């Protein structure tokens, strides 16, 4: 099975949790895309009714519009029944790294407002500890004096061998849906106490939000070569 087929299997499994009448958080990324497609298909077939979608990015908003999924926002629906979204890393406690697609702020707002947050991943996303993949841990910051903020973030995690880099696309700083920049943090070692790390990051003026989703996932669906496993918090 290809990685995308595994993503699709996890996504379709998650959509089994969707019931008619729900207010749904619609995730962002290549895995969540399959879930949104599936929801659109079930609506079209009349197997799902009265769904309202709360998109976590402009990209998902456009996908949902093209599928005819009725949309709203957190102002109208401050409580969301169920969100389905992907992740970049999942640790054994179901803590997540998210945001390599650049949508972490709106994802964290929507998924923080959910009664149930179902995460969908292929098995390549499982790590022993967050940051353990050696890939980016994104932090959304304001553009003003970004270099100053990036350096403060890097210094915060000096002991974990952290390096910080502004996310660049086509030679320019990547700009989020919210008009902010992303600083990617790379770790050589386990950063240890995640809650303390989260608090320290958020205390830096100029930081908007980070990509660690701690204690937020209620269920993680993992699609692997040997089948699908559902882990509940
Ligand atoms: O950027 C994001 O938060 C995405 O949800 C990411 O975490 C997962 O993206 P993928 O499904 O394309 O791997």
PDB file of C-alpha atoms and ligand atoms in Angstrom:
ATOM      1  CA  UNK A   1       0.000   0.000   0.000  1.00  0.00           C
ATOM      2  CA  UNK A   2       1.305   3.477  -0.827  1.00  0.00           C
ATOM      3  CA  UNK A   3       1.515   6.152   1.874  1.00  0.00           C
ATOM      4  CA  UNK A   4      -1.404   7.978   0.267  1.00  0.00           C
ATOM      5  CA  UNK A   5      -3.529   4.810   0.298  1.00  0.00           C
ATOM      6  CA  UNK A   6      -2.770   4.443   4.028  1.00  0.00           C
ATOM      7  CA  UNK A   7      -3.762   8.092   4.573  1.00  0.00           C
ATOM      8  CA  UNK A   8      -7.033   7.451   2.742  1.00  0.00           C
ATOM      9  CA  UNK A   9      -7.771   4.345   4.845  1.00  0.00           C
ATOM     10  CA  UNK A  10      -7.238   6.306   8.085  1.00  0.00           C
ATOM     11  CA  UNK A  11      -9.359   9.183   6.770  1.00  0.00           C
ATOM     12  CA  UNK A  12     -12.295   6.997   5.751  1.00  0.00           C
ATOM     13  CA  UNK A  13     -12.180   5.236   9.135  1.00  0.00           C
ATOM     14  CA  UNK A  14     -12.412   8.606  10.894  1.00  0.00           C
ATOM     15  CA  UNK A  15     -15.421   9.666   8.827  1.00  0.00           C
ATOM     16  CA  UNK A  16     -17.293   6.700  10.329  1.00  0.00           C
ATOM     17  CA  UNK A  17     -17.458   8.847  13.493  1.00  0.00           C
ATOM     18  CA  UNK A  18     -19.409  11.541  11.616  1.00  0.00           C
ATOM     19  CA  UNK A  19     -23.163  11.675  12.275  1.00  0.00           C
ATOM     20  CA  UNK A  20     -25.819  13.757  10.501  1.00  0.00           C
ATOM     21  CA  UNK A  21     -26.421  17.102  12.145  1.00  0.00           C
ATOM     22  CA  UNK A  22     -22.835  17.480  13.371  1.00  0.00           C
ATOM     23  CA  UNK A  23     -20.737  20.647  13.328  1.00  0.00           C
ATOM     24  CA  UNK A  24     -17.411  19.384  11.966  1.00  0.00           C
ATOM     25  CA  UNK A  25     -13.886  20.768  12.154  1.00  0.00           C
ATOM     26  CA  UNK A  26     -12.351  20.152   8.718  1.00  0.00           C
ATOM     27  CA  UNK A  27      -8.585  19.584   8.876  1.00  0.00           C
ATOM     28  CA  UNK A  28      -5.776  20.607   6.539  1.00  0.00           C
ATOM     29  CA  UNK A  29      -3.169  18.562   4.705  1.00  0.00           C
ATOM     30  CA  UNK A  30      -2.946  15.546   2.428  1.00  0.00           C
ATOM     31  CA  UNK A  31      -4.547  13.136   4.929  1.00  0.00           C
ATOM     32  CA  UNK A  32      -7.398  15.419   6.008  1.00  0.00           C
ATOM     33  CA  UNK A  33      -8.079  16.076   2.319  1.00  0.00           C
ATOM     34  CA  UNK A  34      -9.309  12.486   1.980  1.00  0.00           C
ATOM     35  CA  UNK A  35     -11.637  12.919   4.969  1.00  0.00           C
ATOM     36  CA  UNK A  36     -13.128  16.106   3.522  1.00  0.00           C
ATOM     37  CA  UNK A  37     -13.574  14.411   0.144  1.00  0.00           C
ATOM     38  CA  UNK A  38     -15.337  11.490   1.848  1.00  0.00           C
ATOM     39  CA  UNK A  39     -17.675  13.788   3.806  1.00  0.00           C
ATOM     40  CA  UNK A  40     -18.565  15.560   0.559  1.00  0.00           C
ATOM     41  CA  UNK A  41     -19.258  12.198  -1.097  1.00  0.00           C
ATOM     42  CA  UNK A  42     -21.545  10.996   1.724  1.00  0.00           C
ATOM     43  CA  UNK A  43     -23.421  14.316   1.648  1.00  0.00           C
ATOM     44  CA  UNK A  44     -23.901  13.987  -2.087  1.00  0.00           C
ATOM     45  CA  UNK A  45     -25.163  10.403  -1.668  1.00  0.00           C
ATOM     46  CA  UNK A  46     -27.611  11.580   1.016  1.00  0.00           C
ATOM     47  CA  UNK A  47     -25.961   9.268   3.565  1.00  0.00           C
ATOM     48  CA  UNK A  48     -25.048  12.334   5.669  1.00  0.00           C
ATOM     49  CA  UNK A  49     -27.367  15.313   6.230  1.00  0.00           C
ATOM     50  CA  UNK A  50     -27.298  18.723   7.946  1.00  0.00           C
ATOM     51  CA  UNK A  51     -23.527  18.902   8.279  1.00  0.00           C
ATOM     52  CA  UNK A  52     -21.843  22.246   8.954  1.00  0.00           C
ATOM     53  CA  UNK A  53     -18.090  22.413   8.290  1.00  0.00           C
ATOM     54  CA  UNK A  54     -15.621  24.697  10.090  1.00  0.00           C
ATOM     55  CA  UNK A  55     -12.514  24.790   7.871  1.00  0.00           C
ATOM     56  CA  UNK A  56      -9.008  25.068   9.408  1.00  0.00           C
ATOM     57  CA  UNK A  57      -7.457  26.833   6.393  1.00  0.00           C
ATOM     58  CA  UNK A  58      -8.309  28.767   3.250  1.00  0.00           C
ATOM     59  CA  UNK A  59      -7.219  25.688   1.292  1.00  0.00           C
ATOM     60  CA  UNK A  60      -9.716  23.426   3.107  1.00  0.00           C
ATOM     61  CA  UNK A  61     -12.358  26.147   2.790  1.00  0.00           C
ATOM     62  CA  UNK A  62     -11.940  26.046  -0.992  1.00  0.00           C
ATOM     63  CA  UNK A  63     -11.987  22.241  -1.087  1.00  0.00           C
ATOM     64  CA  UNK A  64     -15.188  22.155   1.002  1.00  0.00           C
ATOM     65  CA  UNK A  65     -16.860  24.806  -1.179  1.00  0.00           C
ATOM     66  CA  UNK A  66     -16.048  22.767  -4.286  1.00  0.00           C
ATOM     67  CA  UNK A  67     -17.674  19.722  -2.613  1.00  0.00           C
ATOM     68  CA  UNK A  68     -20.810  21.642  -1.612  1.00  0.00           C
ATOM     69  CA  UNK A  69     -20.196  21.192   2.115  1.00  0.00           C
ATOM     70  CA  UNK A  70     -22.099  23.926   4.018  1.00  0.00           C
ATOM     71  CA  UNK A  71     -19.569  26.065   5.920  1.00  0.00           C
ATOM     72  CA  UNK A  72     -19.559  28.311   8.961  1.00  0.00           C
ATOM     73  CA  UNK A  73     -17.051  29.512  11.563  1.00  0.00           C
ATOM     74  CA  UNK A  74     -16.289  29.545  15.295  1.00  0.00           C
ATOM     75  CA  UNK A  75     -18.158  32.818  15.785  1.00  0.00           C
ATOM     76  CA  UNK A  76     -21.358  31.026  14.772  1.00  0.00           C
ATOM     77  CA  UNK A  77     -20.381  27.667  16.320  1.00  0.00           C
ATOM     78  CA  UNK A  78     -18.101  28.130  19.359  1.00  0.00           C
ATOM     79  CA  UNK A  79     -18.517  24.424  20.181  1.00  0.00           C
ATOM     80  CA  UNK A  80     -17.616  21.891  17.493  1.00  0.00           C
ATOM     81  CA  UNK A  81     -18.860  18.279  17.722  1.00  0.00           C
ATOM     82  CA  UNK A  82     -15.966  16.559  15.968  1.00  0.00           C
ATOM     83  CA  UNK A  83     -12.783  17.556  14.168  1.00  0.00           C
ATOM     84  CA  UNK A  84     -10.801  15.297  11.865  1.00  0.00           C
ATOM     85  CA  UNK A  85      -7.226  16.293  11.013  1.00  0.00           C
ATOM     86  CA  UNK A  86      -3.824  14.908  10.209  1.00  0.00           C
ATOM     87  CA  UNK A  87      -0.585  15.297  12.162  1.00  0.00           C
ATOM     88  CA  UNK A  88       3.126  15.417  11.451  1.00  0.00           C
ATOM     89  CA  UNK A  89       4.126  13.472  14.560  1.00  0.00           C
ATOM     90  CA  UNK A  90       2.246  11.432  17.206  1.00  0.00           C
ATOM     91  CA  UNK A  91       3.997  10.407  20.456  1.00  0.00           C
ATOM     92  CA  UNK A  92       2.922   7.480  22.692  1.00  0.00           C
ATOM     93  CA  UNK A  93       0.782   9.855  24.825  1.00  0.00           C
ATOM     94  CA  UNK A  94      -1.094  11.044  21.684  1.00  0.00           C
ATOM     95  CA  UNK A  95       0.606  14.429  21.827  1.00  0.00           C
ATOM     96  CA  UNK A  96       1.064  15.846  18.339  1.00  0.00           C
ATOM     97  CA  UNK A  97       3.244  17.988  16.189  1.00  0.00           C
ATOM     98  CA  UNK A  98       1.167  19.743  13.569  1.00  0.00           C
ATOM     99  CA  UNK A  99       1.596  22.692  11.264  1.00  0.00           C
ATOM    100  CA  UNK A 100       4.024  21.628   8.584  1.00  0.00           C
ATOM    101  CA  UNK A 101       1.209  22.597   6.228  1.00  0.00           C
ATOM    102  CA  UNK A 102       1.262  26.085   7.742  1.00  0.00           C
ATOM    103  CA  UNK A 103      -2.234  25.983   9.277  1.00  0.00           C
ATOM    104  CA  UNK A 104      -1.460  25.313  12.935  1.00  0.00           C
ATOM    105  CA  UNK A 105      -3.138  28.435  14.360  1.00  0.00           C
ATOM    106  CA  UNK A 106      -6.578  27.954  12.869  1.00  0.00           C
ATOM    107  CA  UNK A 107      -6.279  24.174  13.446  1.00  0.00           C
ATOM    108  CA  UNK A 108      -5.505  24.701  17.125  1.00  0.00           C
ATOM    109  CA  UNK A 109      -8.404  27.177  17.462  1.00  0.00           C
ATOM    110  CA  UNK A 110     -10.917  24.827  15.831  1.00  0.00           C
ATOM    111  CA  UNK A 111      -9.605  21.627  17.412  1.00  0.00           C
ATOM    112  CA  UNK A 112      -9.416  23.333  20.803  1.00  0.00           C
ATOM    113  CA  UNK A 113     -13.165  24.010  20.500  1.00  0.00           C
ATOM    114  CA  UNK A 114     -14.042  20.372  19.775  1.00  0.00           C
ATOM    115  CA  UNK A 115     -15.756  17.773  21.920  1.00  0.00           C
ATOM    116  CA  UNK A 116     -13.879  15.080  19.989  1.00  0.00           C
ATOM    117  CA  UNK A 117     -10.688  15.481  17.983  1.00  0.00           C
ATOM    118  CA  UNK A 118      -9.884  12.479  15.774  1.00  0.00           C
ATOM    119  CA  UNK A 119      -6.366  12.469  14.334  1.00  0.00           C
ATOM    120  CA  UNK A 120      -5.629  10.493  11.175  1.00  0.00           C
ATOM    121  CA  UNK A 121      -2.129   9.372  10.296  1.00  0.00           C
ATOM    122  CA  UNK A 122      -0.190   6.753   8.411  1.00  0.00           C
ATOM    123  CA  UNK A 123       2.257   4.823  10.582  1.00  0.00           C
ATOM    124  CA  UNK A 124       5.244   6.912   9.435  1.00  0.00           C
ATOM    125  CA  UNK A 125       4.058   9.710  11.753  1.00  0.00           C
ATOM    126  CA  UNK A 126       4.561   7.729  14.985  1.00  0.00           C
ATOM    127  CA  UNK A 127       7.554   8.945  17.048  1.00  0.00           C
ATOM    128  CA  UNK A 128       9.024   8.054  20.456  1.00  0.00           C
ATOM    129  CA  UNK A 129       9.017  11.725  21.503  1.00  0.00           C
ATOM    130  CA  UNK A 130       7.937  15.000  19.862  1.00  0.00           C
ATOM    131  CA  UNK A 131      10.658  16.480  17.718  1.00  0.00           C
ATOM    132  CA  UNK A 132      12.019  12.962  17.386  1.00  0.00           C
ATOM    133  CA  UNK A 133      11.513  12.841  13.640  1.00  0.00           C
ATOM    134  CA  UNK A 134      14.198  15.518  13.296  1.00  0.00           C
ATOM    135  CA  UNK A 135      11.739  17.341  11.072  1.00  0.00           C
ATOM    136  CA  UNK A 136      10.297  20.780  11.681  1.00  0.00           C
ATOM    137  CA  UNK A 137       8.414  21.843  14.796  1.00  0.00           C
ATOM    138  CA  UNK A 138       6.611  24.923  13.438  1.00  0.00           C
ATOM    139  CA  UNK A 139       6.006  28.117  15.448  1.00  0.00           C
ATOM    140  CA  UNK A 140       3.820  30.914  14.068  1.00  0.00           C
ATOM    141  CA  UNK A 141       5.297  34.358  14.810  1.00  0.00           C
ATOM    142  CA  UNK A 142       4.535  37.923  13.761  1.00  0.00           C
ATOM    143  CA  UNK A 143       6.762  39.188  10.922  1.00  0.00           C
ATOM    144  CA  UNK A 144       8.005  42.188  12.941  1.00  0.00           C
ATOM    145  CA  UNK A 145      11.662  41.523  13.915  1.00  0.00           C
ATOM    146  CA  UNK A 146      11.253  37.832  13.108  1.00  0.00           C
ATOM    147  CA  UNK A 147      15.021  37.218  13.379  1.00  0.00           C
ATOM    148  CA  UNK A 148      14.974  38.430  16.990  1.00  0.00           C
ATOM    149  CA  UNK A 149      12.075  36.093  17.826  1.00  0.00           C
ATOM    150  CA  UNK A 150      13.645  33.136  15.995  1.00  0.00           C
ATOM    151  CA  UNK A 151      16.859  33.578  17.994  1.00  0.00           C
ATOM    152  CA  UNK A 152      14.947  33.677  21.295  1.00  0.00           C
ATOM    153  CA  UNK A 153      13.184  30.445  20.328  1.00  0.00           C
ATOM    154  CA  UNK A 154      16.467  28.788  19.402  1.00  0.00           C
ATOM    155  CA  UNK A 155      18.130  29.885  22.667  1.00  0.00           C
ATOM    156  CA  UNK A 156      15.178  28.517  24.657  1.00  0.00           C
ATOM    157  CA  UNK A 157      16.047  24.983  23.540  1.00  0.00           C
ATOM    158  CA  UNK A 158      19.822  25.229  23.397  1.00  0.00           C
ATOM    159  CA  UNK A 159      20.137  22.087  25.577  1.00  0.00           C
ATOM    160  CA  UNK A 160      18.125  20.076  23.051  1.00  0.00           C
ATOM    161  CA  UNK A 161      20.461  21.153  20.258  1.00  0.00           C
ATOM    162  CA  UNK A 162      17.808  23.323  18.692  1.00  0.00           C
ATOM    163  CA  UNK A 163      18.247  25.248  15.447  1.00  0.00           C
ATOM    164  CA  UNK A 164      15.650  27.689  14.126  1.00  0.00           C
ATOM    165  CA  UNK A 165      14.981  28.581  10.499  1.00  0.00           C
ATOM    166  CA  UNK A 166      12.428  30.895   8.913  1.00  0.00           C
ATOM    167  CA  UNK A 167      10.192  28.933   6.553  1.00  0.00           C
ATOM    168  CA  UNK A 168      10.909  30.141   3.009  1.00  0.00           C
ATOM    169  CA  UNK A 169       8.874  29.375  -0.110  1.00  0.00           C
ATOM    170  CA  UNK A 170      10.072  30.423  -3.568  1.00  0.00           C
ATOM    171  CA  UNK A 171      12.754  32.605  -2.026  1.00  0.00           C
ATOM    172  CA  UNK A 172      10.314  34.563   0.137  1.00  0.00           C
ATOM    173  CA  UNK A 173       9.167  34.095   3.749  1.00  0.00           C
ATOM    174  CA  UNK A 174       6.128  31.768   3.868  1.00  0.00           C
ATOM    175  CA  UNK A 175       3.062  33.772   4.964  1.00  0.00           C
ATOM    176  CA  UNK A 176       0.239  31.993   6.813  1.00  0.00           C
ATOM    177  CA  UNK A 177      -3.507  32.508   6.239  1.00  0.00           C
ATOM    178  CA  UNK A 178      -3.266  34.965   9.122  1.00  0.00           C
ATOM    179  CA  UNK A 179      -0.451  37.076   7.617  1.00  0.00           C
ATOM    180  CA  UNK A 180       2.226  35.697   9.939  1.00  0.00           C
ATOM    181  CA  UNK A 181       5.569  33.924   9.467  1.00  0.00           C
ATOM    182  CA  UNK A 182       6.559  30.386  10.476  1.00  0.00           C
ATOM    183  CA  UNK A 183       9.827  29.598  12.251  1.00  0.00           C
ATOM    184  CA  UNK A 184      10.727  25.904  12.049  1.00  0.00           C
ATOM    185  CA  UNK A 185      12.548  24.472  15.073  1.00  0.00           C
ATOM    186  CA  UNK A 186      14.751  21.387  14.640  1.00  0.00           C
ATOM    187  CA  UNK A 187      15.819  19.348  17.654  1.00  0.00           C
ATOM    188  CA  UNK A 188      18.689  16.942  18.132  1.00  0.00           C
ATOM    189  CA  UNK A 189      17.440  15.669  21.479  1.00  0.00           C
ATOM    190  CA  UNK A 190      14.197  15.172  23.418  1.00  0.00           C
ATOM    191  CA  UNK A 191      12.965  18.535  24.744  1.00  0.00           C
ATOM    192  CA  UNK A 192      11.627  16.785  27.853  1.00  0.00           C
ATOM    193  CA  UNK A 193       8.747  18.516  29.653  1.00  0.00           C
ATOM    194  CA  UNK A 194       6.413  19.440  26.797  1.00  0.00           C
ATOM    195  CA  UNK A 195       4.065  21.566  28.924  1.00  0.00           C
ATOM    196  CA  UNK A 196       6.969  23.642  30.205  1.00  0.00           C
ATOM    197  CA  UNK A 197       8.283  23.966  26.641  1.00  0.00           C
ATOM    198  CA  UNK A 198       4.873  25.065  25.417  1.00  0.00           C
ATOM    199  CA  UNK A 199       4.498  27.678  28.158  1.00  0.00           C
ATOM    200  CA  UNK A 200       8.017  29.017  27.550  1.00  0.00           C
ATOM    201  CA  UNK A 201       7.387  29.386  23.820  1.00  0.00           C
ATOM    202  CA  UNK A 202       4.074  31.163  24.330  1.00  0.00           C
ATOM    203  CA  UNK A 203       5.601  33.632  26.812  1.00  0.00           C
ATOM    204  CA  UNK A 204       7.840  35.053  24.082  1.00  0.00           C
ATOM    205  CA  UNK A 205       6.208  38.276  22.846  1.00  0.00           C
ATOM    206  CA  UNK A 206       6.042  37.983  19.067  1.00  0.00           C
ATOM    207  CA  UNK A 207       5.088  34.312  19.153  1.00  0.00           C
ATOM    208  CA  UNK A 208       1.485  33.674  18.099  1.00  0.00           C
ATOM    209  CA  UNK A 209       1.200  29.865  18.529  1.00  0.00           C
ATOM    210  CA  UNK A 210       3.258  26.674  18.185  1.00  0.00           C
ATOM    211  CA  UNK A 211       2.714  23.285  16.562  1.00  0.00           C
ATOM    212  CA  UNK A 212       2.640  21.091  19.685  1.00  0.00           C
ATOM    213  CA  UNK A 213      -0.935  19.912  20.310  1.00  0.00           C
ATOM    214  CA  UNK A 214      -0.706  18.565  23.851  1.00  0.00           C
ATOM    215  CA  UNK A 215      -3.542  16.536  25.365  1.00  0.00           C
ATOM    216  CA  UNK A 216      -5.898  17.612  22.569  1.00  0.00           C
ATOM    217  CA  UNK A 217      -6.417  14.442  20.486  1.00  0.00           C
ATOM    218  CA  UNK A 218      -9.186  12.225  21.822  1.00  0.00           C
ATOM    219  CA  UNK A 219      -8.572   9.487  19.227  1.00  0.00           C
ATOM    220  CA  UNK A 220      -5.712   8.703  16.875  1.00  0.00           C
ATOM    221  CA  UNK A 221      -6.333   6.421  13.900  1.00  0.00           C
ATOM    222  CA  UNK A 222      -3.140   4.875  12.535  1.00  0.00           C
ATOM    223  CA  UNK A 223      -3.135   3.140   9.153  1.00  0.00           C
ATOM    224  CA  UNK A 224      -0.216   0.755   8.659  1.00  0.00           C
ATOM    225  CA  UNK A 225       0.825  -2.126   6.440  1.00  0.00           C
ATOM    226  CA  UNK A 226      -0.659  -4.565   8.972  1.00  0.00           C
ATOM    227  CA  UNK A 227      -3.986  -2.742   9.284  1.00  0.00           C
ATOM    228  CA  UNK A 228      -5.676   0.141  11.092  1.00  0.00           C
ATOM    229  CA  UNK A 229      -5.382   0.761  14.835  1.00  0.00           C
ATOM    230  CA  UNK A 230      -7.567   3.162  16.823  1.00  0.00           C
ATOM    231  CA  UNK A 231      -5.930   4.625  19.952  1.00  0.00           C
ATOM    232  CA  UNK A 232      -8.159   6.414  22.436  1.00  0.00           C
ATOM    233  CA  UNK A 233      -6.935   8.849  25.084  1.00  0.00           C
TER     234      UNK A 233
HETATM  235  O1  LIG B   1      -0.090  21.143   8.756  1.00  0.00           O
HETATM  236  C1  LIG B   1      -0.835  20.410   9.383  1.00  0.00           C
HETATM  237  O2  LIG B   1      -1.145  20.625  10.579  1.00  0.00           O
HETATM  238  C2  LIG B   1      -1.262  19.108   8.749  1.00  0.00           C
HETATM  239  O3  LIG B   1      -2.457  18.653   9.345  1.00  0.00           O
HETATM  240  C3  LIG B   1      -0.146  18.122   9.008  1.00  0.00           C
HETATM  241  O4  LIG B   1       0.021  18.043  10.374  1.00  0.00           O
HETATM  242  C4  LIG B   1      -0.420  16.760   8.398  1.00  0.00           C
HETATM  243  O5  LIG B   1      -0.302  16.902   7.015  1.00  0.00           O
HETATM  244  P1  LIG B   1      -0.283  15.622   6.074  1.00  0.00           P
HETATM  245  O6  LIG B   1      -1.578  14.893   6.363  1.00  0.00           O
HETATM  246  O7  LIG B   1      -0.240  16.197   4.684  1.00  0.00           O
HETATM  247  O8  LIG B   1       0.932  14.813   6.436  1.00  0.00           O
END
